XYZ file of C-alpha atoms in Angstrom:
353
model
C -20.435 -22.667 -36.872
C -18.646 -21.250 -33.520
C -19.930 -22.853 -30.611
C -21.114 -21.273 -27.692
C -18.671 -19.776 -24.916
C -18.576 -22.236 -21.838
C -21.070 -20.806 -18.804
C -18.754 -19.231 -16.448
C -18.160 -20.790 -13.332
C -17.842 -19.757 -10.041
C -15.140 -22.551 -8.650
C -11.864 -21.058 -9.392
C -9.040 -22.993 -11.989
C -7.479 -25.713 -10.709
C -4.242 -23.271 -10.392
C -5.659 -20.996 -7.603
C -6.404 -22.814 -4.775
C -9.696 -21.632 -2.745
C -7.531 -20.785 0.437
C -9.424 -20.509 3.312
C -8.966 -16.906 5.455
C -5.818 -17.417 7.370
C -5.591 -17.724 10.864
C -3.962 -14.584 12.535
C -2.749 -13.984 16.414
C -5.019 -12.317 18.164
C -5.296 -8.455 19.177
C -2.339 -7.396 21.382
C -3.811 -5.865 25.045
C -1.589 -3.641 26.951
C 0.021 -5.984 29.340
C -1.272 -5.276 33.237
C 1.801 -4.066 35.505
C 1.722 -4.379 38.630
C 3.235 -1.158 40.318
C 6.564 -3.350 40.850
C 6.705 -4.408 37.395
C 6.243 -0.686 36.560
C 8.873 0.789 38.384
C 11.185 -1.794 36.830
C 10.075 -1.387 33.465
C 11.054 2.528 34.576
C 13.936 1.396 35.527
C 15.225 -0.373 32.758
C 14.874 2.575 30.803
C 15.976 5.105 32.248
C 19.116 3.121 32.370
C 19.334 3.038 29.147
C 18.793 6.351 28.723
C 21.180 7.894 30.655
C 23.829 5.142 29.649
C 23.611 6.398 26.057
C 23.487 10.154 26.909
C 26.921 9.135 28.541
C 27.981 6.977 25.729
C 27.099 10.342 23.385
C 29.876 12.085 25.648
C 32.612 9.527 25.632
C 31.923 9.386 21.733
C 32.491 13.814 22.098
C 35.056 13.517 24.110
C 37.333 10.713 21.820
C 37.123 7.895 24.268
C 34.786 5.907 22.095
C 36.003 5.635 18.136
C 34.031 4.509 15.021
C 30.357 4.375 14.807
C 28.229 4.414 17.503
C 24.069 4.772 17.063
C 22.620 6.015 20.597
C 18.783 4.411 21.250
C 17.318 7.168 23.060
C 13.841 7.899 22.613
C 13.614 4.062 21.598
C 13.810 2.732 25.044
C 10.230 1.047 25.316
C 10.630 -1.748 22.961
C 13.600 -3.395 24.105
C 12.648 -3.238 27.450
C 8.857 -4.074 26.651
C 9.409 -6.929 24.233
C 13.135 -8.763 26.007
C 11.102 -8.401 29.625
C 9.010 -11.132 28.228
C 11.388 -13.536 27.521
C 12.904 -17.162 28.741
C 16.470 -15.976 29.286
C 17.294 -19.417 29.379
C 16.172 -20.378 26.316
C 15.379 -17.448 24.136
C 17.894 -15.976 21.685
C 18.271 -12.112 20.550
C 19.964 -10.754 17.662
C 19.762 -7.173 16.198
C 21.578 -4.532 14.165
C 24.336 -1.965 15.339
C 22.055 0.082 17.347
C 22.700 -2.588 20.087
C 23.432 -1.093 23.510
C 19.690 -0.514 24.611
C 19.304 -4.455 23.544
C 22.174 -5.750 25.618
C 20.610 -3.414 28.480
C 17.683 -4.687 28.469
C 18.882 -8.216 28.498
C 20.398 -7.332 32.093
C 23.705 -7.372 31.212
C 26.104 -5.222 32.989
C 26.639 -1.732 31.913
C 30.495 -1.790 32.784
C 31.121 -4.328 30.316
C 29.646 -2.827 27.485
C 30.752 0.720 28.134
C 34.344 -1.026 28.244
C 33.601 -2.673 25.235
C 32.581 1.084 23.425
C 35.645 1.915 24.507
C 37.702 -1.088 23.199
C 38.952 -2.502 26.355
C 39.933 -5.900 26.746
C 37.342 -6.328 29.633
C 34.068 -5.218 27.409
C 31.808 -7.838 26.456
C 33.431 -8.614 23.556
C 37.302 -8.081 24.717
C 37.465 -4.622 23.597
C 37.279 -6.500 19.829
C 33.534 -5.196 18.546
C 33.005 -1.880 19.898
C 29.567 -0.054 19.810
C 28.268 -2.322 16.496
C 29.427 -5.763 16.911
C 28.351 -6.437 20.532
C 27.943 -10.172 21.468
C 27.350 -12.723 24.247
C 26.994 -16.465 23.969
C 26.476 -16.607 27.581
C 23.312 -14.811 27.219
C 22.381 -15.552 24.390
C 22.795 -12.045 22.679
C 23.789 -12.922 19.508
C 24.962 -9.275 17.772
C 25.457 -6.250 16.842
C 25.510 -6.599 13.326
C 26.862 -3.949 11.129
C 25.397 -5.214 7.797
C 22.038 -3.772 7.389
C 19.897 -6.589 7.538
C 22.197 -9.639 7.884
C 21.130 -9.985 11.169
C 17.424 -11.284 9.682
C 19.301 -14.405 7.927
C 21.445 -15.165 11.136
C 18.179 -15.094 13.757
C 16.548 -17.158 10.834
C 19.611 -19.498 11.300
C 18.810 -19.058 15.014
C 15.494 -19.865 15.172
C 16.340 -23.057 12.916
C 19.014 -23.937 15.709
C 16.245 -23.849 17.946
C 13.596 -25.752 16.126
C 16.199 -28.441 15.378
C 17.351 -29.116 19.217
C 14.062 -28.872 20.235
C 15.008 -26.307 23.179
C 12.296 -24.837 23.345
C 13.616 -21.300 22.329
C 12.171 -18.517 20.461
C 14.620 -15.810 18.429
C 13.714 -12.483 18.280
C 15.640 -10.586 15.198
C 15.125 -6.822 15.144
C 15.641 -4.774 12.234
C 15.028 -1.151 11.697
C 12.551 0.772 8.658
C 15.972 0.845 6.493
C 16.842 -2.812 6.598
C 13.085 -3.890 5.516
C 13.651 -3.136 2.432
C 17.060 -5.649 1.866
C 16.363 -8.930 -0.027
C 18.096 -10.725 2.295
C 14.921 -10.413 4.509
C 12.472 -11.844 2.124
C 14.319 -14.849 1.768
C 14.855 -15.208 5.353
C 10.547 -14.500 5.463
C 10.279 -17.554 2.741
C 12.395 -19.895 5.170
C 10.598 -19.367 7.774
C 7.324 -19.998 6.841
C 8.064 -22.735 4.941
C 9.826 -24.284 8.030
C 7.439 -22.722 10.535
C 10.615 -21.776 12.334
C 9.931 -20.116 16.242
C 11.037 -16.233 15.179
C 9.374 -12.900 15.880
C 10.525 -10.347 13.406
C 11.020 -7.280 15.125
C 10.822 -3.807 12.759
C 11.829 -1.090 14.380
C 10.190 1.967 12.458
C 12.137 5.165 13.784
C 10.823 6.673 10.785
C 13.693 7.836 9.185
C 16.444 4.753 8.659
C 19.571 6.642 7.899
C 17.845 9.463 7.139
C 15.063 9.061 4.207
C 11.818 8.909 5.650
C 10.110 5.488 5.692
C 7.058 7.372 3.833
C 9.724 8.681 0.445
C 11.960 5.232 1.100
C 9.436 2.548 0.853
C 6.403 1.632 -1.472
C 4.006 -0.062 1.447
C 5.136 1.976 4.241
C 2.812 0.023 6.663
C 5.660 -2.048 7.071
C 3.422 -5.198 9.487
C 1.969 -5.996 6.157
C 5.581 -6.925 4.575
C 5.369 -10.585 5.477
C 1.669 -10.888 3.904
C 2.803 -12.562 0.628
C 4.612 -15.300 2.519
C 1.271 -15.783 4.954
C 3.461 -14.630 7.720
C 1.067 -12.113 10.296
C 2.167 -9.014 11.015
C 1.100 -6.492 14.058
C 1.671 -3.182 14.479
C 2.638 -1.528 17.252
C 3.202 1.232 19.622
C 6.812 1.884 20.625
C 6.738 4.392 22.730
C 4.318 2.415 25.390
C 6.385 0.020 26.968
C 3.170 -1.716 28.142
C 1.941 -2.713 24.417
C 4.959 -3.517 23.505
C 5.085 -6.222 26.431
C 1.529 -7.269 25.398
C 2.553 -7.552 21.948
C 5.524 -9.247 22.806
C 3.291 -12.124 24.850
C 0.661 -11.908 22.090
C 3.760 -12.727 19.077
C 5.441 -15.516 21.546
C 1.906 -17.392 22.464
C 1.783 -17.865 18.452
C 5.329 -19.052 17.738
C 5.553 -21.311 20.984
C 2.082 -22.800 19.619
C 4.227 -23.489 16.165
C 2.349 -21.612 14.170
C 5.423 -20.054 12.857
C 7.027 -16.446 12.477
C 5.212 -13.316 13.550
C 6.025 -9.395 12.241
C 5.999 -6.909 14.917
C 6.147 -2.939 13.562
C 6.819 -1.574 16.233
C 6.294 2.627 15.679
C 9.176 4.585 17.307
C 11.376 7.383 17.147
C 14.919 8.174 17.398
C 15.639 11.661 19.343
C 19.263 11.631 18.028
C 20.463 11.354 14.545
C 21.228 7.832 12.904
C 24.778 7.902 14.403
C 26.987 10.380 16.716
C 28.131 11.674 12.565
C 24.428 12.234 11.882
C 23.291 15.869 12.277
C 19.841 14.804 11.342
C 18.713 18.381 9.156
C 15.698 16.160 7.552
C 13.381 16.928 10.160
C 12.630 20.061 12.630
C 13.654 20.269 15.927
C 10.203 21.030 16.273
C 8.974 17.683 15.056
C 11.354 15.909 17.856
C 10.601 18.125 20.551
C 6.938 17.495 19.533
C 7.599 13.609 20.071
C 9.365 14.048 23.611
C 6.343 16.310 24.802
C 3.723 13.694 23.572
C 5.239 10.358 23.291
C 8.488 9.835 25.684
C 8.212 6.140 26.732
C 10.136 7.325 30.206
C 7.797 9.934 30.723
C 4.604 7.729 30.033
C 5.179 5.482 32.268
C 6.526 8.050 35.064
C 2.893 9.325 35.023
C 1.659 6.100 35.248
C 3.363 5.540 38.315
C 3.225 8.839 40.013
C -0.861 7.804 39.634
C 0.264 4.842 41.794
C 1.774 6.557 44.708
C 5.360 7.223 43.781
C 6.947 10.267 44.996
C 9.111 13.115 43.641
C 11.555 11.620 46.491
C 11.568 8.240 45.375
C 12.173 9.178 41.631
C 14.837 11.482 42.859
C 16.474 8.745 44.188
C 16.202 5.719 41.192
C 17.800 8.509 39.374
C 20.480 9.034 41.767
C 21.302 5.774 41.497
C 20.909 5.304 37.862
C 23.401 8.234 37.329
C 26.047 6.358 39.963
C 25.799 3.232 38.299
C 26.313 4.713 34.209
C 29.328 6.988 36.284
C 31.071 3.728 37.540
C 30.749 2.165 34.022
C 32.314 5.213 32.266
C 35.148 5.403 35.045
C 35.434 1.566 34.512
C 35.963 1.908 30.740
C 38.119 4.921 30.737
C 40.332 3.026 33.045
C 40.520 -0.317 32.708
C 43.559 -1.494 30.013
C 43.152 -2.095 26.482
C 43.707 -5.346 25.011
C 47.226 -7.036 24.662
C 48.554 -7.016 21.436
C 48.449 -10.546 20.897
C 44.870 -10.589 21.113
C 45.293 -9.498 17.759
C 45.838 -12.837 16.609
C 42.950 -14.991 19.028
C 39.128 -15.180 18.364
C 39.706 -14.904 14.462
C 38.479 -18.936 14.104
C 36.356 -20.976 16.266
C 39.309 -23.833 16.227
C 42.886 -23.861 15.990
C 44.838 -24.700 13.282
């Protein structure tokens, strides 16, 4: 005679653990500027602005060869997130869209228009040119132009920084494109595993090389990619430089509590196409005009200020001397010499042999 099936039971198998709900960071606020703070944050990227609407000329013109990926319209999260940083301690790494990143970082515009140019006094002796932009001194770690290898390296980053102890926090961006490498999943594994201090930046400007995140990716809400390795993810808005601050504060409070990695999505938009080659006929014009009239970080926070008290006069004159300074750095690097020949032959190894 069959016996009887077993009462079901409400404990799960030994196999699935009863997790408990996981903790998560809490809700980003829009981070509080003081008027000072907001002019600076206006600053910073308008800056970058017109530096890469001058970099988009050079490129025209022939002074600048290669690739080169312009950031405008994506000003407010490197300036947002990067403002929030230790500069002593705090390491950056991105992809080949790197200009608005070293910008941010406050390093100086002459040396990495020379280095567009490849002249032996850019940042990286004329050697990397617009995609493989680096500085140990400030801890700018690339300009990568694999898509995506720059997740593995900040991994690597934030591991050097867990290991000395320094205190240190890596931010790695990436854009919509690169979430979908391998590379980055392993990197997410490692990191949670090792509860390593690393913010994962994605940059959603929609379209990656020019495939729309919604056609180009199954989960296109892409702060939920790190879910299956229990790593939190926010989302974001990238066009308001003052939630991307608070989200940056929000994402550092959790790592520097080592809690481990965090995933920012941060939602942006590229005006230009994905490089000076890239006519971009996947979308309207309509669609990016749409986005400057409603969205422009620059604009936002313009508004924001002229609320405050600032005059026509006084923006009239940060953009004077915006436009002076980005002139200087093109005269600089269409001037200064290009690298001896020899140089050819240095920089290839870390040692000599």
């Amino acid at each position: 005679m069959a016996k009887a099936p077993a009462p079901a039971s409400s404990e799960p198998p030994p196999y699935l653990p009863n997790l408990p709900n996981r903790e998560r960071p809490a809700e980003p606020q829009p981070f509080a500027a003081t008027k000072d703070q907001l002019l600076d944050f206006y600053k910073q990227m308008l800056l970058i602005r017109r530096f890469e609407e001058k970099a988009g000329q050079l490129y025209g013109l022939g002074f600048i060869g290669g690739f080169c990926h312009l950031y405008i319209g994506q000003e407010a999260v490197a300036v947002g997130l990067q403002s929030a940083l230790d500069n002593d301690k705090d390491s950056v790494i991105t992809g080949y869209r790197d200009h608005g990143h070293m910008l941010a970082y406050g390093i100086d515009p002459k040396l990495i228009m020379a280095e567009l140019t490849g002249r032996a006094a850019g940042i990286s002796k004329g050697k990397g040119g617009s995609m493989h932009m680096f500085s140990t001194e400030h801890k700018f770690y690339g300009g990568h132009g694999i898509v995506g290898a720059q997740v593995s390296l900040g991994t690597g980053l934030a591991f050097g920084h867990k290991y000395t102890g320094d205190g240190g926090v890596c931010l790695a961006y990436f854009g919509d494109g690169a979430a979908n490498q391998g590379q980055v999943y392993e990197s997410f594994n490692m990191a949670e595993l090792w509860k390593l201090p690393i913010i994962f930046v994605i940059e959603n400007n929609q379209y990656a090389m020019g495939t729309s995140v919604n056609r180009a990716s199954a989960e296109d809400q892409l702060y939920r990619r790190g879910e299956s390795f229990r790593i939190p993810g926010i989302q974001v808005d990238g066009m308001d430089v003052l939630a991307c601050r608070g989200a940056a504060e929000t994402a550092l409070d959790w790592v520097r509590a080592g809690k481990g990695p965090v995933i920012l999505e941060m939602k942006t938009y590229r005006y230009r196409g994905h490089s000076m080659s890239d006519p971009a006929k996947y979308r309207s014009r309509d669609e990016v005009q749409a986005v400057r009239d409603k969205s422009d970080p620059i604009e936002h926070v313009k508004k924001l200020l002229e609320e405050q008290g600032v005059s026509a006069d006084e923006f009239k004159s940060v953009e004077q001397a915006i436009r002076k300074q980005v002139n200087e750095a093109a005269d600089f690097a269409e001037q200064t010499p290009e690298p001896e020949a020899a140089e050819l032959y240095t920089d290839v190894l870390v040692e000599r042999y």
